[in-house]
Amino acid sequence: MSQVKFYSGENIPLEMHKVRIVQKLNLPTVEERLEAMKGAGFNTFLLQNKDVFMDMLTDSGVNAMSDRQQAAMMQADDSYAGSETFTRLQQALENIFGTKYFLPTHQGRACENVISQTYVTAGSVVPMNYHFTTSKAHIVLNGGRVEEVYKDEALNITSNNPFKGDMDIAKLRAVIEEAGAENVPFVRMEAGTNLIGGQPHSLANMKEVRKVCDEYGVMLVLDASLLADNLHFIKTREEAYQNKSIREITREIADLADIIYFSARKLGNARGGGICTNNEEAYMKMREYITLYEGFLTYGGMSVREMEAIAVGLEETMDEEMINQGPQFIQFMTEELQKRGVPVITPAGGLGCHIDARSFLPHVAQQDYPAGALASAIYIASGARGMERGTMSEQRNEDGTEPLANMELVRMALPRRVFTMSQVKYAADRIAWLYDNRDLIGGLEFVEEPNVLRFFFGRLQATSNWPEQLAKKFREDFGNSL
Ligand SMILES: *Cc1c(COP(=O)(O)O)cnc(C)c1O
């Protein structure tokens, strides 16, 4: 796993950084956690962070910054137009992607708004390896449709396929043929495919996708939000790239895309986003929307301090010892859970450790939100909060029926360089206890169900007194431990 071998033979990820600023954490008692979970309507989004021991909800905007990033923030050039900070960020992007033009935005979904408004019209079809919530929403909002062309294996929970994020080239061709190339404004490739467990695509596959795009005269757009993890996986899993540097791999990927966009809440370990291209026409078309929705062309809604941090963060992303930290800790947690029999997505991907709630809780019907119930139970057992990624995250049909999700997952995100190994071990240990007591966990039902994006604000209750039973069992097993 780690590049550093231990004499004992143990497979342990080694931190290649030291901690110099810390934030004190609070671990409430199991009784307090039970009350907090009830107060939050069994929705981890509604917990107060003061009640959370390990915040594993997301990797967005919560990654650790480096000393060099913090130092750069002190030298930001705050001017509305023509800021030096913009020039530095634009140059950092040109250095790694080789792209001349850069359009700044306030975050990743803002890039999706701009790209979709520019290129998607009624009847457009956008093929992609897999959708992301906001990417799909913007395409649909502009009258388009998403066609996912993932390989069959992408949705298998356990697999040995190192690149579950690859596109099925035959399906891609078929979708373009059927829609008519003139109705396909672009093909979207997502690095580190978020919703199927942070699974990477290979460079070989992206080259194939490029060939198809050339054949049909269609643009290729790369969502590079989770590129850092994907770079690590290409380097470690794709034979042909083992001796290439991260910088060379990045450049090869970038050269295949017409437009690259990213959320800097993930890529670059700060907060913001942007669109990069060498296509002058695309740049000219999209930039009008930047001034309309984001801000002037030299800040795009971002604070100049964050822009300085992104510029340094992007450079640091070219360091293999930096980008391997997330995936190595995720693999470690995944293996710890596997050892204890807990069903998890394999191979381990980027972003976080993904637990399969359907096989964890086979006795909880999908209509009773097993992934939501498991996320609540994990919080009660550990004070760690993850995110439900299952039926609760879908939208109810107009006739009131539930569209059941393809997968019922709980994502335990590992924000980059934030948690130590003992904390990861603690989370895995509590989840393993929960697995041994899984029969105690029951389902959930909505008491307040918003019409859109219900998973953000919706409130639920337990279908029985299982949360109380769970807390009671915890107290019996752990004595007066927190
Ligand atoms: C997070 C994310 C986005 C959206 O970025 P925001 O900064 O949260 O708006 C888009 N695509 C992918 C793959 C992401 O992970």
Short mmCIF file of N, CA and C in Angstrom, two decimals, residues 268-401:
data_model
loop_
_atom_site.label_atom_id
_atom_site.label_comp_id
_atom_site.label_asym_id
_atom_site.label_seq_id
_atom_site.Cartn_x
_atom_site.Cartn_y
_atom_site.Cartn_z
N GLY A 268 -7.10 21.11 -5.67
CA GLY A 268 -6.42 22.33 -5.22
C GLY A 268 -6.64 22.62 -3.76
N ASN A 269 -7.46 21.80 -3.08
CA ASN A 269 -7.62 21.90 -1.62
C ASN A 269 -7.91 23.31 -1.10
N ALA A 270 -8.85 24.01 -1.72
CA ALA A 270 -9.25 25.32 -1.19
C ALA A 270 -10.75 25.46 -1.46
N ARG A 271 -11.18 26.61 -1.97
CA ARG A 271 -12.60 26.79 -2.29
C ARG A 271 -12.72 27.68 -3.52
N GLY A 272 -13.43 27.17 -4.54
CA GLY A 272 -13.60 27.93 -5.77
C GLY A 272 -13.79 26.97 -6.93
N GLY A 273 -13.46 27.43 -8.13
CA GLY A 273 -13.60 26.56 -9.30
C GLY A 273 -13.20 27.30 -10.56
N GLY A 274 -13.27 26.60 -11.69
CA GLY A 274 -12.95 27.29 -12.93
C GLY A 274 -12.99 26.38 -14.14
N ILE A 275 -12.92 27.02 -15.31
CA ILE A 275 -12.98 26.33 -16.60
C ILE A 275 -11.71 26.69 -17.37
N CYS A 276 -11.06 25.66 -17.94
CA CYS A 276 -9.83 25.88 -18.71
C CYS A 276 -10.01 25.36 -20.13
N THR A 277 -9.45 26.05 -21.10
CA THR A 277 -9.53 25.58 -22.48
C THR A 277 -8.46 26.25 -23.34
N ASN A 278 -8.18 25.61 -24.47
CA ASN A 278 -7.33 26.24 -25.48
C ASN A 278 -8.18 26.71 -26.66
N ASN A 279 -9.47 26.43 -26.57
CA ASN A 279 -10.39 26.74 -27.66
C ASN A 279 -10.90 28.18 -27.50
N GLU A 280 -10.40 29.05 -28.34
CA GLU A 280 -10.73 30.48 -28.19
C GLU A 280 -12.22 30.75 -28.37
N GLU A 281 -12.82 30.05 -29.30
CA GLU A 281 -14.25 30.25 -29.56
C GLU A 281 -15.07 29.86 -28.32
N ALA A 282 -14.72 28.72 -27.73
CA ALA A 282 -15.44 28.27 -26.53
C ALA A 282 -15.25 29.30 -25.41
N TYR A 283 -14.04 29.77 -25.26
CA TYR A 283 -13.74 30.76 -24.23
C TYR A 283 -14.59 32.02 -24.41
N MET A 284 -14.65 32.51 -25.66
CA MET A 284 -15.41 33.74 -25.93
C MET A 284 -16.90 33.55 -25.64
N LYS A 285 -17.40 32.37 -25.98
CA LYS A 285 -18.83 32.12 -25.75
C LYS A 285 -19.14 32.04 -24.26
N MET A 286 -18.29 31.35 -23.52
CA MET A 286 -18.60 31.09 -22.11
C MET A 286 -18.36 32.30 -21.22
N ARG A 287 -17.45 33.18 -21.65
CA ARG A 287 -17.06 34.23 -20.71
C ARG A 287 -18.17 35.23 -20.41
N GLU A 288 -19.14 35.33 -21.33
CA GLU A 288 -20.26 36.24 -21.05
C GLU A 288 -21.04 35.80 -19.83
N TYR A 289 -21.16 34.48 -19.68
CA TYR A 289 -21.90 33.97 -18.53
C TYR A 289 -21.13 34.17 -17.23
N ILE A 290 -19.81 34.25 -17.32
CA ILE A 290 -19.02 34.46 -16.10
C ILE A 290 -19.36 35.82 -15.51
N THR A 291 -19.36 36.84 -16.36
CA THR A 291 -19.64 38.17 -15.83
C THR A 291 -21.10 38.29 -15.39
N LEU A 292 -21.97 37.49 -16.01
CA LEU A 292 -23.38 37.53 -15.64
C LEU A 292 -23.66 36.83 -14.31
N TYR A 293 -23.08 35.66 -14.11
CA TYR A 293 -23.42 34.86 -12.93
C TYR A 293 -22.36 34.88 -11.83
N GLU A 294 -21.11 35.05 -12.20
CA GLU A 294 -20.04 34.81 -11.22
C GLU A 294 -19.38 36.08 -10.70
N GLY A 295 -18.90 36.91 -11.59
CA GLY A 295 -18.18 38.11 -11.20
C GLY A 295 -17.29 38.51 -12.36
N PHE A 296 -16.44 39.49 -12.14
CA PHE A 296 -15.57 39.90 -13.24
C PHE A 296 -14.61 38.77 -13.60
N LEU A 297 -14.07 38.83 -14.83
CA LEU A 297 -13.27 37.74 -15.39
C LEU A 297 -11.98 37.43 -14.62
N THR A 298 -11.60 38.31 -13.70
CA THR A 298 -10.37 38.04 -12.95
C THR A 298 -10.62 37.56 -11.51
N TYR A 299 -11.88 37.28 -11.17
CA TYR A 299 -12.10 36.62 -9.86
C TYR A 299 -13.28 35.64 -9.88
N GLY A 300 -14.30 35.91 -10.71
CA GLY A 300 -15.39 34.93 -10.86
C GLY A 300 -16.05 34.49 -9.57
N GLY A 301 -16.23 35.40 -8.63
CA GLY A 301 -16.94 35.04 -7.40
C GLY A 301 -16.05 34.49 -6.30
N MET A 302 -14.78 34.27 -6.61
CA MET A 302 -13.87 33.74 -5.57
C MET A 302 -13.21 34.89 -4.81
N SER A 303 -12.81 34.59 -3.56
CA SER A 303 -11.98 35.52 -2.82
C SER A 303 -10.56 35.37 -3.36
N VAL A 304 -9.82 36.46 -3.49
CA VAL A 304 -8.45 36.36 -4.01
C VAL A 304 -7.56 35.50 -3.11
N ARG A 305 -7.88 35.46 -1.82
CA ARG A 305 -7.11 34.61 -0.92
C ARG A 305 -7.26 33.14 -1.30
N GLU A 306 -8.49 32.75 -1.55
CA GLU A 306 -8.71 31.36 -1.96
C GLU A 306 -8.01 31.09 -3.29
N MET A 307 -8.02 32.08 -4.19
CA MET A 307 -7.38 31.87 -5.49
C MET A 307 -5.88 31.62 -5.34
N GLU A 308 -5.26 32.35 -4.42
CA GLU A 308 -3.83 32.12 -4.16
C GLU A 308 -3.62 30.70 -3.61
N ALA A 309 -4.53 30.30 -2.72
CA ALA A 309 -4.40 28.96 -2.13
C ALA A 309 -4.59 27.88 -3.20
N ILE A 310 -5.48 28.13 -4.15
CA ILE A 310 -5.71 27.15 -5.23
C ILE A 310 -4.45 27.02 -6.09
N ALA A 311 -3.85 28.18 -6.43
CA ALA A 311 -2.66 28.16 -7.30
C ALA A 311 -1.57 27.28 -6.68
N VAL A 312 -1.35 27.45 -5.38
CA VAL A 312 -0.33 26.64 -4.71
C VAL A 312 -0.82 25.19 -4.58
N GLY A 313 -2.10 25.03 -4.26
CA GLY A 313 -2.66 23.68 -4.10
C GLY A 313 -2.56 22.87 -5.38
N LEU A 314 -2.74 23.52 -6.53
CA LEU A 314 -2.63 22.81 -7.81
C LEU A 314 -1.20 22.33 -8.04
N GLU A 315 -0.24 23.18 -7.74
CA GLU A 315 1.16 22.78 -7.87
C GLU A 315 1.44 21.59 -6.95
N GLU A 316 0.91 21.65 -5.73
CA GLU A 316 1.15 20.56 -4.78
C GLU A 316 0.50 19.26 -5.22
N THR A 317 -0.55 19.38 -6.05
CA THR A 317 -1.23 18.19 -6.57
C THR A 317 -0.32 17.40 -7.51
N MET A 318 0.71 18.04 -8.03
CA MET A 318 1.65 17.34 -8.91
C MET A 318 2.64 16.49 -8.12
N ASP A 319 2.51 16.52 -6.79
CA ASP A 319 3.40 15.77 -5.92
C ASP A 319 2.73 14.45 -5.53
N GLU A 320 3.36 13.38 -5.99
CA GLU A 320 2.79 12.06 -5.75
C GLU A 320 2.58 11.77 -4.26
N GLU A 321 3.49 12.24 -3.44
CA GLU A 321 3.39 11.97 -2.01
C GLU A 321 2.27 12.76 -1.36
N MET A 322 1.78 13.76 -2.05
CA MET A 322 0.64 14.50 -1.53
C MET A 322 -0.65 13.79 -1.96
N ILE A 323 -0.78 13.48 -3.25
CA ILE A 323 -2.06 12.93 -3.71
C ILE A 323 -2.26 11.47 -3.33
N ASN A 324 -1.22 10.78 -2.88
CA ASN A 324 -1.44 9.38 -2.50
C ASN A 324 -2.03 9.25 -1.09
N GLN A 325 -2.04 10.34 -0.34
CA GLN A 325 -2.50 10.26 1.05
C GLN A 325 -3.98 9.86 1.16
N GLY A 326 -4.83 10.53 0.40
CA GLY A 326 -6.27 10.22 0.46
C GLY A 326 -6.53 8.76 0.11
N PRO A 327 -6.15 8.33 -1.11
CA PRO A 327 -6.42 6.95 -1.51
C PRO A 327 -5.81 5.91 -0.57
N GLN A 328 -4.63 6.17 -0.02
CA GLN A 328 -4.01 5.17 0.87
C GLN A 328 -4.80 5.01 2.16
N PHE A 329 -5.29 6.12 2.70
CA PHE A 329 -6.08 6.03 3.93
C PHE A 329 -7.44 5.38 3.65
N ILE A 330 -7.99 5.66 2.47
CA ILE A 330 -9.27 5.05 2.11
C ILE A 330 -9.10 3.53 1.96
N GLN A 331 -7.99 3.15 1.33
CA GLN A 331 -7.73 1.72 1.18
C GLN A 331 -7.53 1.06 2.54
N PHE A 332 -6.85 1.76 3.42
CA PHE A 332 -6.62 1.23 4.77
C PHE A 332 -7.95 1.01 5.48
N MET A 333 -8.83 2.00 5.43
CA MET A 333 -10.12 1.88 6.11
C MET A 333 -10.95 0.76 5.48
N THR A 334 -10.92 0.70 4.13
CA THR A 334 -11.67 -0.34 3.43
C THR A 334 -11.19 -1.73 3.86
N GLU A 335 -9.88 -1.89 3.96
CA GLU A 335 -9.34 -3.20 4.36
C GLU A 335 -9.66 -3.53 5.82
N GLU A 336 -9.61 -2.52 6.69
CA GLU A 336 -9.98 -2.74 8.09
C GLU A 336 -11.41 -3.25 8.19
N LEU A 337 -12.29 -2.65 7.39
CA LEU A 337 -13.70 -3.05 7.44
C LEU A 337 -13.89 -4.44 6.83
N GLN A 338 -13.18 -4.70 5.74
CA GLN A 338 -13.29 -6.02 5.10
C GLN A 338 -12.87 -7.14 6.06
N LYS A 339 -11.79 -6.87 6.81
CA LYS A 339 -11.30 -7.87 7.77
C LYS A 339 -12.39 -8.25 8.76
N ARG A 340 -13.26 -7.29 9.07
CA ARG A 340 -14.32 -7.55 10.06
C ARG A 340 -15.63 -7.96 9.38
N GLY A 341 -15.57 -8.22 8.07
CA GLY A 341 -16.74 -8.74 7.35
C GLY A 341 -17.71 -7.68 6.86
N VAL A 342 -17.40 -6.39 7.08
CA VAL A 342 -18.33 -5.32 6.68
C VAL A 342 -18.33 -5.17 5.15
N PRO A 343 -19.52 -5.17 4.52
CA PRO A 343 -19.57 -5.06 3.06
C PRO A 343 -19.23 -3.64 2.57
N VAL A 344 -18.18 -3.54 1.76
CA VAL A 344 -17.71 -2.25 1.26
C VAL A 344 -17.48 -2.32 -0.24
N ILE A 345 -17.46 -1.17 -0.90
CA ILE A 345 -17.18 -1.14 -2.33
C ILE A 345 -15.70 -1.41 -2.56
N THR A 346 -15.43 -2.34 -3.49
CA THR A 346 -14.04 -2.60 -3.88
C THR A 346 -13.91 -2.54 -5.39
N PRO A 347 -12.74 -2.22 -5.93
CA PRO A 347 -11.58 -1.81 -5.16
C PRO A 347 -11.83 -0.46 -4.50
N ALA A 348 -11.06 -0.18 -3.42
CA ALA A 348 -11.19 1.11 -2.75
C ALA A 348 -10.92 2.21 -3.77
N GLY A 349 -11.71 3.28 -3.72
CA GLY A 349 -11.53 4.37 -4.68
C GLY A 349 -10.98 5.61 -4.00
N GLY A 350 -11.35 6.77 -4.54
CA GLY A 350 -10.95 8.03 -3.92
C GLY A 350 -12.10 8.53 -3.08
N LEU A 351 -12.00 9.73 -2.55
CA LEU A 351 -13.11 10.41 -1.91
C LEU A 351 -13.48 9.88 -0.53
N GLY A 352 -13.70 8.56 -0.43
CA GLY A 352 -14.06 8.02 0.86
C GLY A 352 -14.26 6.53 0.80
N CYS A 353 -14.62 5.97 1.96
CA CYS A 353 -14.89 4.55 2.04
C CYS A 353 -16.39 4.39 1.89
N HIS A 354 -16.82 3.48 1.02
CA HIS A 354 -18.25 3.34 0.73
C HIS A 354 -18.78 2.02 1.25
N ILE A 355 -19.77 2.10 2.13
CA ILE A 355 -20.33 0.89 2.75
C ILE A 355 -21.63 0.53 2.05
N ASP A 356 -21.81 -0.76 1.77
CA ASP A 356 -23.00 -1.23 1.07
C ASP A 356 -24.10 -1.52 2.09
N ALA A 357 -25.06 -0.60 2.17
CA ALA A 357 -26.11 -0.73 3.20
C ALA A 357 -27.07 -1.87 2.90
N ARG A 358 -27.21 -2.23 1.64
CA ARG A 358 -28.17 -3.29 1.32
C ARG A 358 -27.71 -4.62 1.88
N SER A 359 -26.41 -4.92 1.76
CA SER A 359 -25.99 -6.20 2.36
C SER A 359 -25.68 -6.06 3.84
N PHE A 360 -25.45 -4.84 4.32
CA PHE A 360 -25.27 -4.62 5.76
C PHE A 360 -26.60 -4.86 6.47
N LEU A 361 -27.68 -4.35 5.86
CA LEU A 361 -29.01 -4.42 6.47
C LEU A 361 -30.01 -5.12 5.54
N PRO A 362 -29.81 -6.41 5.27
CA PRO A 362 -30.71 -7.09 4.32
C PRO A 362 -32.15 -7.13 4.82
N HIS A 363 -32.34 -6.95 6.13
CA HIS A 363 -33.69 -7.02 6.71
C HIS A 363 -34.43 -5.68 6.63
N VAL A 364 -33.76 -4.63 6.13
CA VAL A 364 -34.44 -3.33 6.00
C VAL A 364 -34.80 -3.11 4.53
N ALA A 365 -36.09 -2.97 4.24
CA ALA A 365 -36.54 -2.82 2.84
C ALA A 365 -36.02 -1.50 2.27
N GLN A 366 -35.81 -1.47 0.95
CA GLN A 366 -35.28 -0.24 0.33
C GLN A 366 -36.21 0.96 0.58
N GLN A 367 -37.51 0.69 0.69
CA GLN A 367 -38.48 1.77 0.96
C GLN A 367 -38.28 2.37 2.35
N ASP A 368 -37.58 1.64 3.21
CA ASP A 368 -37.33 2.13 4.58
C ASP A 368 -35.94 2.74 4.72
N TYR A 369 -35.33 3.06 3.58
CA TYR A 369 -34.07 3.81 3.52
C TYR A 369 -32.92 3.18 4.33
N PRO A 370 -32.49 1.99 3.93
CA PRO A 370 -31.41 1.32 4.67
C PRO A 370 -30.13 2.18 4.78
N ALA A 371 -29.78 2.90 3.72
CA ALA A 371 -28.54 3.70 3.77
C ALA A 371 -28.70 4.87 4.74
N GLY A 372 -29.88 5.46 4.77
CA GLY A 372 -30.16 6.55 5.71
C GLY A 372 -30.12 6.03 7.14
N ALA A 373 -30.72 4.84 7.34
CA ALA A 373 -30.74 4.23 8.68
C ALA A 373 -29.32 3.90 9.13
N LEU A 374 -28.53 3.37 8.20
CA LEU A 374 -27.16 2.99 8.56
C LEU A 374 -26.32 4.23 8.88
N ALA A 375 -26.48 5.30 8.12
CA ALA A 375 -25.74 6.54 8.39
C ALA A 375 -26.09 7.06 9.79
N SER A 376 -27.38 6.97 10.16
CA SER A 376 -27.80 7.40 11.50
C SER A 376 -27.20 6.51 12.57
N ALA A 377 -27.23 5.20 12.31
CA ALA A 377 -26.71 4.24 13.29
C ALA A 377 -25.20 4.44 13.49
N ILE A 378 -24.49 4.72 12.40
CA ILE A 378 -23.04 4.94 12.51
C ILE A 378 -22.77 6.17 13.38
N TYR A 379 -23.57 7.20 13.19
CA TYR A 379 -23.37 8.39 14.03
C TYR A 379 -23.63 8.06 15.51
N ILE A 380 -24.72 7.34 15.77
CA ILE A 380 -25.04 7.01 17.17
C ILE A 380 -23.92 6.17 17.78
N ALA A 381 -23.38 5.25 16.98
CA ALA A 381 -22.34 4.35 17.51
C ALA A 381 -20.98 5.02 17.65
N SER A 382 -20.72 6.07 16.87
CA SER A 382 -19.34 6.57 16.81
C SER A 382 -19.17 8.08 16.90
N GLY A 383 -20.20 8.83 16.61
CA GLY A 383 -20.04 10.28 16.50
C GLY A 383 -19.46 10.69 15.17
N ALA A 384 -19.23 9.71 14.25
CA ALA A 384 -18.76 10.04 12.90
C ALA A 384 -19.98 10.19 11.99
N ARG A 385 -19.98 11.26 11.19
CA ARG A 385 -21.13 11.37 10.29
C ARG A 385 -20.71 11.16 8.84
N GLY A 386 -21.43 10.25 8.19
CA GLY A 386 -21.25 10.02 6.76
C GLY A 386 -22.44 10.55 6.00
N MET A 387 -22.54 10.19 4.74
CA MET A 387 -23.65 10.69 3.90
C MET A 387 -24.40 9.53 3.26
N GLU A 388 -25.73 9.61 3.31
CA GLU A 388 -26.57 8.64 2.62
C GLU A 388 -26.46 8.85 1.14
N ARG A 389 -26.18 7.80 0.37
CA ARG A 389 -26.21 7.89 -1.09
C ARG A 389 -27.01 6.70 -1.58
N GLY A 390 -28.34 6.85 -1.49
CA GLY A 390 -29.23 5.76 -1.88
C GLY A 390 -30.59 6.33 -2.22
N THR A 391 -31.64 5.59 -1.86
CA THR A 391 -33.00 5.99 -2.25
C THR A 391 -33.42 7.33 -1.66
N MET A 392 -32.94 7.64 -0.44
CA MET A 392 -33.26 8.95 0.15
C MET A 392 -32.76 10.10 -0.72
N SER A 393 -31.64 9.86 -1.43
CA SER A 393 -31.05 10.90 -2.28
C SER A 393 -31.75 11.00 -3.64
N GLU A 394 -32.74 10.14 -3.89
CA GLU A 394 -33.51 10.22 -5.15
C GLU A 394 -34.74 11.07 -4.89
N GLN A 395 -35.41 11.41 -5.99
CA GLN A 395 -36.63 12.20 -5.88
C GLN A 395 -37.85 11.32 -6.11
N ARG A 396 -38.89 11.51 -5.32
CA ARG A 396 -40.12 10.72 -5.47
C ARG A 396 -40.76 10.96 -6.84
N ASN A 397 -41.37 9.93 -7.42
CA ASN A 397 -42.09 10.09 -8.69
C ASN A 397 -43.33 10.94 -8.47
N GLU A 398 -43.87 11.47 -9.57
CA GLU A 398 -45.04 12.34 -9.43
C GLU A 398 -46.24 11.62 -8.84
N ASP A 399 -46.35 10.30 -9.10
CA ASP A 399 -47.48 9.55 -8.54
C ASP A 399 -47.24 9.12 -7.08
N GLY A 400 -46.15 9.60 -6.50
CA GLY A 400 -45.90 9.34 -5.08
C GLY A 400 -45.08 8.09 -4.81
N THR A 401 -44.80 7.29 -5.85
CA THR A 401 -44.01 6.09 -5.62
C THR A 401 -42.53 6.43 -5.54
#
